[in-house]
mmCIF file of C-alpha atoms and ligand atoms in Angstrom:
data_model
loop_
_atom_site.group_PDB
_atom_site.id
_atom_site.type_symbol
_atom_site.label_atom_id
_atom_site.label_comp_id
_atom_site.label_asym_id
_atom_site.label_seq_id
_atom_site.Cartn_x
_atom_site.Cartn_y
_atom_site.Cartn_z
ATOM 1 C CA MET N 1 127.735 51.056 86.260
ATOM 2 C CA SER N 2 124.497 52.534 85.080
ATOM 3 C CA GLY N 3 123.121 54.239 82.039
ATOM 4 C CA SER N 4 120.950 53.524 79.085
ATOM 5 C CA VAL N 5 122.277 51.519 76.173
ATOM 6 C CA LEU N 6 120.895 50.943 72.681
ATOM 7 C CA ILE N 7 121.682 47.646 70.950
ATOM 8 C CA THR N 8 120.832 47.564 67.256
ATOM 9 C CA GLY N 9 120.149 43.964 66.286
ATOM 10 C CA GLY N 10 119.742 43.178 69.971
ATOM 11 C CA ALA N 11 117.087 40.500 69.453
ATOM 12 C CA GLY N 12 119.629 38.262 67.711
ATOM 13 C CA PHE N 13 122.137 35.728 68.951
ATOM 14 C CA ILE N 14 124.959 37.865 70.361
ATOM 15 C CA GLY N 15 122.880 41.010 70.925
ATOM 16 C CA SER N 16 120.353 39.278 73.173
ATOM 17 C CA HIS N 17 123.119 37.794 75.324
ATOM 18 C CA LEU N 18 124.626 41.258 75.537
ATOM 19 C CA ALA N 19 121.265 42.617 76.701
ATOM 20 C CA ASP N 20 121.316 40.039 79.532
ATOM 21 C CA GLU N 21 124.874 40.961 80.453
ATOM 22 C CA LEU N 22 124.116 44.699 80.561
ATOM 23 C CA LEU N 23 120.916 44.235 82.584
ATOM 24 C CA ARG N 24 122.869 42.109 85.096
ATOM 25 C CA HIS N 25 125.293 45.007 85.456
ATOM 26 C CA GLY N 26 122.660 47.636 86.126
ATOM 27 C CA TYR N 27 122.167 49.189 82.681
ATOM 28 C CA ARG N 28 118.842 49.949 81.055
ATOM 29 C CA VAL N 29 118.639 48.325 77.644
ATOM 30 C CA ARG N 30 116.759 49.332 74.515
ATOM 31 C CA VAL N 31 116.863 47.188 71.384
ATOM 32 C CA LEU N 32 116.216 48.251 67.805
ATOM 33 C CA ASP N 33 115.622 45.142 65.727
ATOM 34 C CA SER N 34 113.686 44.445 62.543
ATOM 35 C CA LEU N 35 113.007 40.844 63.716
ATOM 36 C CA VAL N 36 113.840 39.389 60.308
ATOM 37 C CA PRO N 37 111.652 36.370 59.501
ATOM 38 C CA GLN N 38 114.725 34.247 58.636
ATOM 39 C CA VAL N 39 115.738 34.415 62.300
ATOM 40 C CA HIS N 40 112.510 35.172 64.160
ATOM 41 C CA GLY N 41 109.936 33.255 62.139
ATOM 42 C CA PRO N 42 107.178 34.466 59.801
ATOM 43 C CA ASP N 43 105.273 36.350 62.529
ATOM 44 C CA ALA N 44 108.428 38.208 63.550
ATOM 45 C CA ASP N 45 107.419 38.220 67.210
ATOM 46 C CA ARG N 46 109.490 39.334 70.152
ATOM 47 C CA PRO N 47 111.695 36.309 70.934
ATOM 48 C CA ALA N 48 110.858 34.517 74.185
ATOM 49 C CA TYR N 49 114.499 34.621 75.269
ATOM 50 C CA LEU N 50 114.611 38.431 75.231
ATOM 51 C CA ASP N 51 114.465 39.621 78.835
ATOM 52 C CA PRO N 52 111.127 41.372 79.632
ATOM 53 C CA GLU N 53 113.136 44.317 80.982
ATOM 54 C CA VAL N 54 114.412 45.071 77.484
ATOM 55 C CA GLU N 55 112.562 47.825 75.662
ATOM 56 C CA LEU N 56 112.124 46.570 72.105
ATOM 57 C CA ILE N 57 111.591 48.919 69.184
ATOM 58 C CA LYS N 58 110.747 47.012 66.049
ATOM 59 C CA GLY N 59 112.347 48.802 63.153
ATOM 60 C CA ASP N 60 114.996 48.760 60.488
ATOM 61 C CA VAL N 61 118.397 50.280 61.122
ATOM 62 C CA ARG N 62 118.195 51.799 57.627
ATOM 63 C CA ASP N 63 115.157 53.829 58.675
ATOM 64 C CA PRO N 64 116.387 57.230 59.979
ATOM 65 C CA ALA N 65 113.186 57.873 61.945
ATOM 66 C CA ALA N 66 113.417 54.526 63.781
ATOM 67 C CA VAL N 67 117.091 55.131 64.555
ATOM 68 C CA GLN N 68 116.550 58.706 65.771
ATOM 69 C CA LYS N 69 113.742 57.542 68.053
ATOM 70 C CA SER N 70 115.881 54.686 69.383
ATOM 71 C CA LEU N 71 118.750 57.010 70.274
ATOM 72 C CA VAL N 72 116.686 59.320 72.495
ATOM 73 C CA GLY N 73 117.874 59.161 76.100
ATOM 74 C CA THR N 74 120.695 56.680 75.482
ATOM 75 C CA ASP N 75 124.301 57.004 76.636
ATOM 76 C CA ALA N 76 125.944 54.407 74.391
ATOM 77 C CA VAL N 77 125.238 52.303 71.316
ATOM 78 C CA PHE N 78 126.192 48.782 70.312
ATOM 79 C CA HIS N 79 125.760 48.315 66.578
ATOM 80 C CA PHE N 80 124.971 44.639 65.936
ATOM 81 C CA ALA N 81 122.236 44.893 63.295
ATOM 82 C CA ALA N 82 123.743 43.157 60.273
ATOM 83 C CA MET N 83 123.381 40.397 57.759
ATOM 84 C CA VAL N 84 125.784 37.625 58.820
ATOM 85 C CA GLY N 85 127.311 34.888 56.701
ATOM 86 C CA VAL N 86 130.104 34.767 54.211
ATOM 87 C CA GLY N 87 128.630 32.385 51.610
ATOM 88 C CA GLN N 88 125.243 34.055 51.494
ATOM 89 C CA SER N 89 126.852 37.474 51.054
ATOM 90 C CA MET N 90 128.215 36.358 47.708
ATOM 91 C CA TYR N 91 124.796 36.113 46.106
ATOM 92 C CA GLU N 92 122.736 38.502 48.269
ATOM 93 C CA ILE N 93 125.172 41.254 47.453
ATOM 94 C CA GLU N 94 122.672 44.082 47.403
ATOM 95 C CA ARG N 95 121.003 43.044 50.674
ATOM 96 C CA TYR N 96 124.292 42.649 52.577
ATOM 97 C CA THR N 97 125.569 45.977 51.317
ATOM 98 C CA SER N 98 122.294 47.708 52.016
ATOM 99 C CA VAL N 99 121.807 46.415 55.574
ATOM 100 C CA ASN N 100 125.426 46.447 56.686
ATOM 101 C CA ASN N 101 126.780 49.550 54.953
ATOM 102 C CA CYS N 102 123.687 51.751 54.663
ATOM 103 C CA GLY N 103 122.478 50.703 58.126
ATOM 104 C CA THR N 104 125.777 51.880 59.599
ATOM 105 C CA ALA N 105 125.630 55.096 57.579
ATOM 106 C CA VAL N 106 122.123 55.883 58.859
ATOM 107 C CA LEU N 107 123.139 55.180 62.454
ATOM 108 C CA LEU N 108 126.274 57.336 62.214
ATOM 109 C CA GLU N 109 124.411 60.210 60.632
ATOM 110 C CA ALA N 110 121.791 60.073 63.382
ATOM 111 C CA MET N 111 124.494 59.922 66.074
ATOM 112 C CA ALA N 112 126.352 62.849 64.520
ATOM 113 C CA GLN N 113 123.149 64.918 64.372
ATOM 114 C CA ALA N 114 122.081 63.984 67.898
ATOM 115 C CA ARG N 115 125.484 65.083 69.220
ATOM 116 C CA GLY N 116 126.041 64.111 72.850
ATOM 117 C CA ASP N 117 129.020 61.951 73.770
ATOM 118 C CA ARG N 118 127.624 58.472 73.216
ATOM 119 C CA LYS N 119 130.227 55.800 72.743
ATOM 120 C CA LEU N 120 129.722 53.503 69.749
ATOM 121 C CA ILE N 121 130.789 49.862 69.810
ATOM 122 C CA VAL N 122 130.676 48.148 66.448
ATOM 123 C CA ALA N 123 130.485 44.381 66.000
ATOM 124 C CA SER N 124 133.134 43.509 63.457
ATOM 125 C CA SER N 125 134.531 40.202 62.304
ATOM 126 C CA MET N 126 137.696 38.179 61.857
ATOM 127 C CA SER N 127 136.579 37.748 58.259
ATOM 128 C CA ILE N 128 138.404 41.029 57.625
ATOM 129 C CA TYR N 129 141.742 39.262 57.953
ATOM 130 C CA GLY N 130 141.071 36.667 55.313
ATOM 131 C CA GLU N 131 143.790 34.116 55.958
ATOM 132 C CA GLY N 132 145.332 34.279 59.429
ATOM 133 C CA ARG N 133 149.029 34.879 60.116
ATOM 134 C CA TYR N 134 151.684 32.203 59.571
ATOM 135 C CA ARG N 135 155.385 31.719 60.245
ATOM 136 C CA ASP N 136 157.975 29.441 58.732
ATOM 137 C CA GLY N 137 160.643 27.338 60.435
ATOM 138 C CA SER N 138 163.004 30.323 60.669
ATOM 139 C CA GLY N 139 160.417 32.438 62.526
ATOM 140 C CA ALA N 140 159.582 34.808 59.629
ATOM 141 C CA TYR N 141 155.918 35.885 59.452
ATOM 142 C CA TYR N 142 153.673 35.586 56.412
ATOM 143 C CA ASP N 143 150.350 37.287 55.784
ATOM 144 C CA ASN N 144 147.812 36.516 53.089
ATOM 145 C CA VAL N 145 149.706 33.596 51.594
ATOM 146 C CA MET N 146 147.793 30.413 52.422
ATOM 147 C CA ARG N 147 144.735 31.425 50.485
ATOM 148 C CA GLU N 148 146.831 31.338 47.332
ATOM 149 C CA VAL N 149 147.972 27.834 48.217
ATOM 150 C CA GLY N 150 144.346 27.026 48.973
ATOM 151 C CA GLN N 151 143.141 28.419 45.693
ATOM 152 C CA LEU N 152 145.480 26.143 43.814
ATOM 153 C CA GLN N 153 143.985 23.283 45.756
ATOM 154 C CA ARG N 154 140.355 24.204 45.324
ATOM 155 C CA GLY N 155 138.416 21.569 43.467
ATOM 156 C CA LYS N 156 141.230 19.024 43.381
ATOM 157 C CA TRP N 157 142.231 18.130 46.885
ATOM 158 C CA GLU N 158 145.844 17.118 47.313
ATOM 159 C CA PRO N 159 147.651 16.545 50.577
ATOM 160 C CA LEU N 160 149.816 19.665 50.384
ATOM 161 C CA LEU N 161 147.787 21.151 53.231
ATOM 162 C CA GLY N 162 147.359 19.172 56.429
ATOM 163 C CA GLU N 163 150.367 17.248 57.776
ATOM 164 C CA SER N 164 152.763 18.755 55.299
ATOM 165 C CA GLU N 165 151.580 22.370 55.391
ATOM 166 C CA PRO N 166 154.602 24.505 54.626
ATOM 167 C CA LEU N 167 153.804 27.243 57.143
ATOM 168 C CA ILE N 168 152.756 27.156 60.784
ATOM 169 C CA PRO N 169 149.630 29.133 61.722
ATOM 170 C CA VAL N 170 150.147 31.601 64.588
ATOM 171 C CA PRO N 171 147.722 33.958 66.384
ATOM 172 C CA THR N 172 146.576 36.862 64.229
ATOM 173 C CA PRO N 173 146.998 40.339 65.742
ATOM 174 C CA GLU N 174 144.933 43.426 64.907
ATOM 175 C CA GLU N 175 147.823 44.905 62.883
ATOM 176 C CA LYS N 176 147.548 42.257 60.208
ATOM 177 C CA ALA N 177 146.559 43.923 56.950
ATOM 178 C CA PRO N 178 142.981 43.159 55.886
ATOM 179 C CA SER N 179 142.446 40.744 53.042
ATOM 180 C CA LEU N 180 138.811 40.960 52.081
ATOM 181 C CA ALA N 181 137.491 37.882 50.332
ATOM 182 C CA SER N 182 133.712 38.256 50.545
ATOM 183 C CA VAL N 183 131.024 40.922 50.414
ATOM 184 C CA TYR N 184 130.391 40.186 54.081
ATOM 185 C CA ALA N 185 134.046 40.856 54.990
ATOM 186 C CA LEU N 186 134.009 44.000 52.864
ATOM 187 C CA SER N 187 130.856 45.253 54.580
ATOM 188 C CA LYS N 188 132.330 44.621 58.047
ATOM 189 C CA TYR N 189 135.484 46.478 57.083
ATOM 190 C CA ASP N 190 133.395 49.347 55.719
ATOM 191 C CA GLN N 191 131.411 49.445 58.970
ATOM 192 C CA GLU N 192 134.609 49.721 60.997
ATOM 193 C CA ARG N 193 136.169 52.354 58.761
ATOM 194 C CA MET N 194 133.005 54.428 58.473
ATOM 195 C CA ALA N 195 132.530 54.388 62.253
ATOM 196 C CA LEU N 196 136.163 55.328 62.880
ATOM 197 C CA ILE N 197 136.155 58.121 60.290
ATOM 198 C CA VAL N 198 132.797 59.627 61.277
ATOM 199 C CA GLY N 199 133.505 59.036 64.958
ATOM 200 C CA GLY N 200 136.833 60.872 64.619
ATOM 201 C CA CYS N 201 135.110 63.826 62.976
ATOM 202 C CA TYR N 202 132.228 64.143 65.470
ATOM 203 C CA ARG N 203 134.135 63.111 68.611
ATOM 204 C CA ILE N 204 132.176 59.910 68.978
ATOM 205 C CA PRO N 205 134.443 57.402 70.765
ATOM 206 C CA VAL N 206 134.398 54.224 68.663
ATOM 207 C CA VAL N 207 135.457 50.703 69.553
ATOM 208 C CA ALA N 208 135.361 47.992 66.880
ATOM 209 C CA LEU N 209 135.384 44.419 68.159
ATOM 210 C CA ARG N 210 136.517 41.769 65.689
ATOM 211 C CA PHE N 211 134.684 38.645 66.785
ATOM 212 C CA PHE N 212 136.122 35.250 65.964
ATOM 213 C CA ASN N 213 133.950 32.100 65.776
ATOM 214 C CA VAL N 214 131.281 32.832 68.338
ATOM 215 C CA TYR N 215 129.124 29.932 69.517
ATOM 216 C CA GLY N 216 126.405 29.421 72.091
ATOM 217 C CA THR N 217 122.700 29.156 72.734
ATOM 218 C CA ARG N 218 120.266 31.142 70.539
ATOM 219 C CA GLN N 219 122.428 30.823 67.418
ATOM 220 C CA ALA N 220 119.968 30.109 64.597
ATOM 221 C CA LEU N 221 119.975 26.388 63.789
ATOM 222 C CA SER N 222 117.873 26.664 60.663
ATOM 223 C CA ASN N 223 120.221 28.998 58.789
ATOM 224 C CA PRO N 224 122.661 27.018 56.612
ATOM 225 C CA TYR N 225 125.101 29.937 56.682
ATOM 226 C CA THR N 226 125.336 30.160 60.420
ATOM 227 C CA GLY N 227 128.381 28.993 62.407
ATOM 228 C CA VAL N 228 129.670 25.465 62.001
ATOM 229 C CA LEU N 229 128.614 24.332 65.494
ATOM 230 C CA ALA N 230 124.996 25.281 64.869
ATOM 231 C CA ILE N 231 125.188 23.482 61.500
ATOM 232 C CA PHE N 232 126.644 20.368 63.157
ATOM 233 C CA ALA N 233 123.925 20.519 65.824
ATOM 234 C CA SER N 234 121.083 20.692 63.358
ATOM 235 C CA ARG N 235 122.495 17.875 61.198
ATOM 236 C CA LEU N 236 123.054 15.624 64.227
ATOM 237 C CA MET N 237 119.562 16.301 65.543
ATOM 238 C CA ASN N 238 118.063 15.443 62.169
ATOM 239 C CA GLY N 239 120.027 12.186 61.966
ATOM 240 C CA ASN N 240 122.356 13.417 59.200
ATOM 241 C CA PRO N 241 126.121 12.953 59.418
ATOM 242 C CA PRO N 242 127.952 16.260 59.790
ATOM 243 C CA ARG N 243 129.833 17.328 56.703
ATOM 244 C CA ILE N 244 133.455 18.421 57.051
ATOM 245 C CA PHE N 245 135.042 20.581 54.388
ATOM 246 C CA GLU N 246 138.713 20.225 53.433
ATOM 247 C CA ASP N 247 140.385 17.603 55.654
ATOM 248 C CA GLY N 248 138.951 18.952 58.917
ATOM 249 C CA ARG N 249 142.369 20.141 60.099
ATOM 250 C CA GLN N 250 141.613 23.788 59.363
ATOM 251 C CA GLN N 251 141.834 25.764 62.589
ATOM 252 C CA ARG N 252 139.604 28.416 64.091
ATOM 253 C CA ASP N 253 139.122 30.202 67.399
ATOM 254 C CA PHE N 254 135.812 29.257 69.023
ATOM 255 C CA VAL N 255 134.733 31.719 71.643
ATOM 256 C CA SER N 256 131.707 31.423 73.902
ATOM 257 C CA VAL N 257 129.056 34.074 73.483
ATOM 258 C CA HIS N 258 129.320 34.677 77.259
ATOM 259 C CA ASP N 259 132.966 35.706 76.916
ATOM 260 C CA VAL N 260 132.097 37.843 73.902
ATOM 261 C CA VAL N 261 129.429 39.820 75.756
ATOM 262 C CA THR N 262 131.770 40.312 78.710
ATOM 263 C CA ALA N 263 134.259 41.801 76.242
ATOM 264 C CA CYS N 264 131.515 44.053 74.888
ATOM 265 C CA ARG N 265 130.696 45.365 78.357
ATOM 266 C CA LEU N 266 134.383 45.935 79.106
ATOM 267 C CA ALA N 267 134.676 47.879 75.843
ATOM 268 C CA LEU N 268 131.773 50.037 76.984
ATOM 269 C CA GLU N 269 133.270 50.638 80.415
ATOM 270 C CA VAL N 270 136.920 51.149 79.477
ATOM 271 C CA ASP N 271 137.994 54.699 80.040
ATOM 272 C CA GLN N 272 139.159 55.596 76.597
ATOM 273 C CA GLN N 273 138.561 58.410 74.199
ATOM 274 C CA LYS N 274 140.673 57.144 71.335
ATOM 275 C CA GLN N 275 139.312 55.014 68.515
ATOM 276 C CA GLN N 276 140.168 51.357 69.135
ATOM 277 C CA LEU N 277 140.119 47.932 67.490
ATOM 278 C CA PHE N 278 140.222 44.638 69.363
ATOM 279 C CA ASN N 279 140.207 40.956 68.480
ATOM 280 C CA ILE N 280 137.712 39.057 70.600
ATOM 281 C CA GLY N 281 138.340 35.320 70.580
ATOM 282 C CA SER N 282 139.299 32.651 73.059
ATOM 283 C CA GLY N 283 142.959 32.946 72.068
ATOM 284 C CA ALA N 284 143.062 29.161 71.505
ATOM 285 C CA ASN N 285 143.101 27.292 68.217
ATOM 286 C CA ILE N 286 141.246 24.088 67.488
ATOM 287 C CA SER N 287 140.593 22.132 64.299
ATOM 288 C CA VAL N 288 137.096 21.652 62.905
ATOM 289 C CA LEU N 289 137.506 17.887 63.281
ATOM 290 C CA GLN N 290 138.385 18.271 66.975
ATOM 291 C CA VAL N 291 135.379 20.527 67.425
ATOM 292 C CA LEU N 292 133.119 17.843 66.022
ATOM 293 C CA GLU N 293 134.733 15.097 68.121
ATOM 294 C CA ARG N 294 134.261 17.058 71.340
ATOM 295 C CA PHE N 295 130.723 17.993 70.468
ATOM 296 C CA CYS N 296 129.823 14.364 69.706
ATOM 297 C CA GLN N 297 131.339 13.306 73.044
ATOM 298 C CA VAL N 298 129.227 15.853 74.904
ATOM 299 C CA LEU N 299 126.129 14.676 73.016
ATOM 300 C CA ASP N 300 126.979 10.981 73.579
ATOM 301 C CA MET N 301 127.074 10.487 69.816
ATOM 302 C CA ASP N 302 130.666 9.263 69.539
ATOM 303 C CA SER N 303 129.783 6.642 66.978
ATOM 304 C CA ILE N 304 128.716 9.178 64.317
ATOM 305 C CA GLU N 305 131.028 9.141 61.298
ATOM 306 C CA PRO N 306 131.321 12.537 59.623
ATOM 307 C CA GLU N 307 131.403 12.907 55.900
ATOM 308 C CA ILE N 308 134.799 14.393 55.054
ATOM 309 C CA THR N 309 134.335 16.083 51.706
ATOM 310 C CA GLY N 310 137.947 17.054 51.026
ATOM 311 C CA SER N 311 136.721 20.068 49.074
ATOM 312 C CA TYR N 312 136.986 23.759 49.811
ATOM 313 C CA ARG N 313 133.878 25.726 50.609
ATOM 314 C CA ALA N 314 133.884 28.800 48.364
ATOM 315 C CA GLY N 315 135.377 31.805 50.137
ATOM 316 C CA ASP N 316 136.831 29.782 53.028
ATOM 317 C CA ILE N 317 140.197 30.410 54.565
ATOM 318 C CA ARG N 318 142.468 27.706 55.948
ATOM 319 C CA HIS N 319 143.372 28.868 59.460
ATOM 320 C CA CYS N 320 142.688 31.904 61.595
ATOM 321 C CA PHE N 321 142.745 32.375 65.359
ATOM 322 C CA ALA N 322 143.015 35.401 67.571
ATOM 323 C CA ASP N 323 145.867 37.163 69.250
ATOM 324 C CA ILE N 324 143.948 38.668 72.187
ATOM 325 C CA THR N 325 146.857 40.491 73.819
ATOM 326 C CA SER N 326 145.358 43.955 73.196
ATOM 327 C CA ALA N 327 141.956 43.045 74.592
ATOM 328 C CA ARG N 328 143.651 41.535 77.655
ATOM 329 C CA ASP N 329 145.925 44.541 78.200
ATOM 330 C CA VAL N 330 143.529 47.399 77.453
ATOM 331 C CA LEU N 331 140.101 45.984 78.301
ATOM 332 C CA GLY N 332 141.137 43.524 81.001
ATOM 333 C CA TYR N 333 139.398 40.807 78.955
ATOM 334 C CA ALA N 334 140.060 37.206 80.032
ATOM 335 C CA PRO N 335 138.008 34.429 78.412
ATOM 336 C CA ARG N 336 136.530 32.192 81.103
ATOM 337 C CA VAL N 337 134.290 29.607 79.464
ATOM 338 C CA ASN N 338 136.213 26.475 78.610
ATOM 339 C CA PHE N 339 135.206 24.771 75.402
ATOM 340 C CA GLU N 340 133.698 21.600 76.961
ATOM 341 C CA GLU N 341 131.651 23.712 79.350
ATOM 342 C CA GLY N 342 130.383 25.843 76.457
ATOM 343 C CA LEU N 343 129.551 22.755 74.407
ATOM 344 C CA ARG N 344 127.632 21.237 77.317
ATOM 345 C CA GLU N 345 125.556 24.378 77.668
ATOM 346 C CA LEU N 346 124.841 24.357 73.931
ATOM 347 C CA ALA N 347 123.896 20.664 74.034
ATOM 348 C CA GLY N 348 121.520 21.297 76.941
ATOM 349 C CA TRP N 349 119.729 24.004 74.965
ATOM 350 C CA LEU N 350 119.181 21.944 71.800
HETATM 351 C C1 LIG L 401 132.907 33.054 58.917
HETATM 352 C C2 LIG L 401 133.524 34.384 59.076
HETATM 353 C C3 LIG L 401 133.322 34.870 60.496
HETATM 354 C C4 LIG L 401 131.885 34.841 60.941
HETATM 355 C C5 LIG L 401 131.298 33.466 60.643
HETATM 356 C C6 LIG L 401 129.781 33.520 60.813
HETATM 357 C C7 LIG L 401 135.468 34.253 57.566
HETATM 358 C C8 LIG L 401 136.931 34.044 57.483
HETATM 359 N N1 LIG L 401 134.949 34.224 58.797
HETATM 360 O O1 LIG L 401 133.692 32.217 59.726
HETATM 361 O O2 LIG L 401 133.790 36.195 60.598
HETATM 362 O O3 LIG L 401 131.178 35.822 60.287
HETATM 363 O O4 LIG L 401 131.554 33.054 59.306
HETATM 364 O O5 LIG L 401 129.296 32.252 60.851
HETATM 365 O O6 LIG L 401 134.828 34.507 56.598
HETATM 366 N N2 LIG L 401 132.646 23.835 58.079
HETATM 367 C C9 LIG L 401 132.535 22.473 57.907
HETATM 368 N N3 LIG L 401 131.290 21.936 57.775
HETATM 369 C C10 LIG L 401 130.146 22.705 57.789
HETATM 370 C C11 LIG L 401 130.284 24.100 57.959
HETATM 371 C C12 LIG L 401 131.548 24.640 58.100
HETATM 372 O O7 LIG L 401 133.525 21.748 57.867
HETATM 373 O O8 LIG L 401 129.055 22.142 57.676
HETATM 374 C C13 LIG L 401 133.989 24.406 58.264
HETATM 375 C C14 LIG L 401 134.261 25.549 57.304
HETATM 376 O O9 LIG L 401 134.736 25.049 56.081
HETATM 377 C C15 LIG L 401 135.294 26.341 58.097
HETATM 378 C C16 LIG L 401 134.931 26.082 59.562
HETATM 379 O O10 LIG L 401 134.060 24.972 59.554
HETATM 380 O O11 LIG L 401 136.576 25.803 57.847
HETATM 381 C C17 LIG L 401 134.206 27.237 60.222
HETATM 382 O O12 LIG L 401 133.125 27.642 59.398
HETATM 383 P P1 LIG L 401 132.031 28.731 59.879
HETATM 384 O O13 LIG L 401 131.078 28.920 58.760
HETATM 385 O O14 LIG L 401 131.504 28.363 61.196
HETATM 386 O O15 LIG L 401 132.828 30.044 60.138
HETATM 387 P P2 LIG L 401 134.028 30.746 59.337
HETATM 388 O O16 LIG L 401 135.290 30.424 60.041
HETATM 389 O O17 LIG L 401 133.916 30.516 57.890
#
């Protein structure tokens, strides 16, 4: 394939891997990124990992002039510029709403004015689901129930969850109704909806990809709100025991950034005019405790004893992992990186 692609937020963790993936497949890549100091350091320089072939425009996605300039000559847009992190979104409410919602609004307005038939692929999040889907012994499904159980538990841990959990977590499909529990989740939902509504009106084909727990190299290690693997890595490297919330049996879907960017490229290349939503995960569930065990094995740090806090982290859900049937069927997506392999790559980068 060929063509010119804009990635907003393309100097960050997932966006920069996507730039590599697109360059490998013959695309020209332009990045619009504000190089926020929290991620890129006080001098906000071009990151060394960004391929020299990438054209970098330093600018804010909320700045119409920067966005209009970035769109010139492009055939498709990936919208990744966003504030990420559930906990942080609950006290930086204005900043999350401004960057995530207004940034998307500015981009959509510019795309609508520029016309053309650029496809837009929006990075969304499993946080939209809140609690994942469950079933009971009889096979009946339940949505949005475990959080209530969890809320009763918050602050006074009792062994109702864990071994004796009343419901069995099952993969969560795209049809599950949203249950928004943080400003971050709300902003991601707004991004999706706004893109789908505006896209529908201006004939911009839109694909929203709901990423699950993405891990890999280049994920910021210094940000305490980043993914759990990066947090574990930075604690282990600083000689601190990793901290586990709840009992460590909460389950997530850890997906390698390499699989995620393959999914992004497939979403770009799929021949589709309709608006679409896809879960992008590994399709496998694993507990946080198992994640830590495997990571410690890969790092040869098996003797480290984690601190199991038993308490809920504010805003957390119990379990959520992806049903990736739609992405498999429509995009031809098939996750390839096995977890140990991904962990070894991460360990080698630290
Ligand atoms: C949230 C978002 C997800 C994505 C991600 C970004 C939800 C439901 N999901 O995922 O969409 O934006 O954040 O990072 O809001 N944990 C520990 N010890 C730690 C840190 C975390 O035990 O030091 C646990 C945490 O309680 C949770 C699991 O690890 O059960 C995963 O936490 P996370 O912050 O990596 O991601 P998660 O699933 O909250």
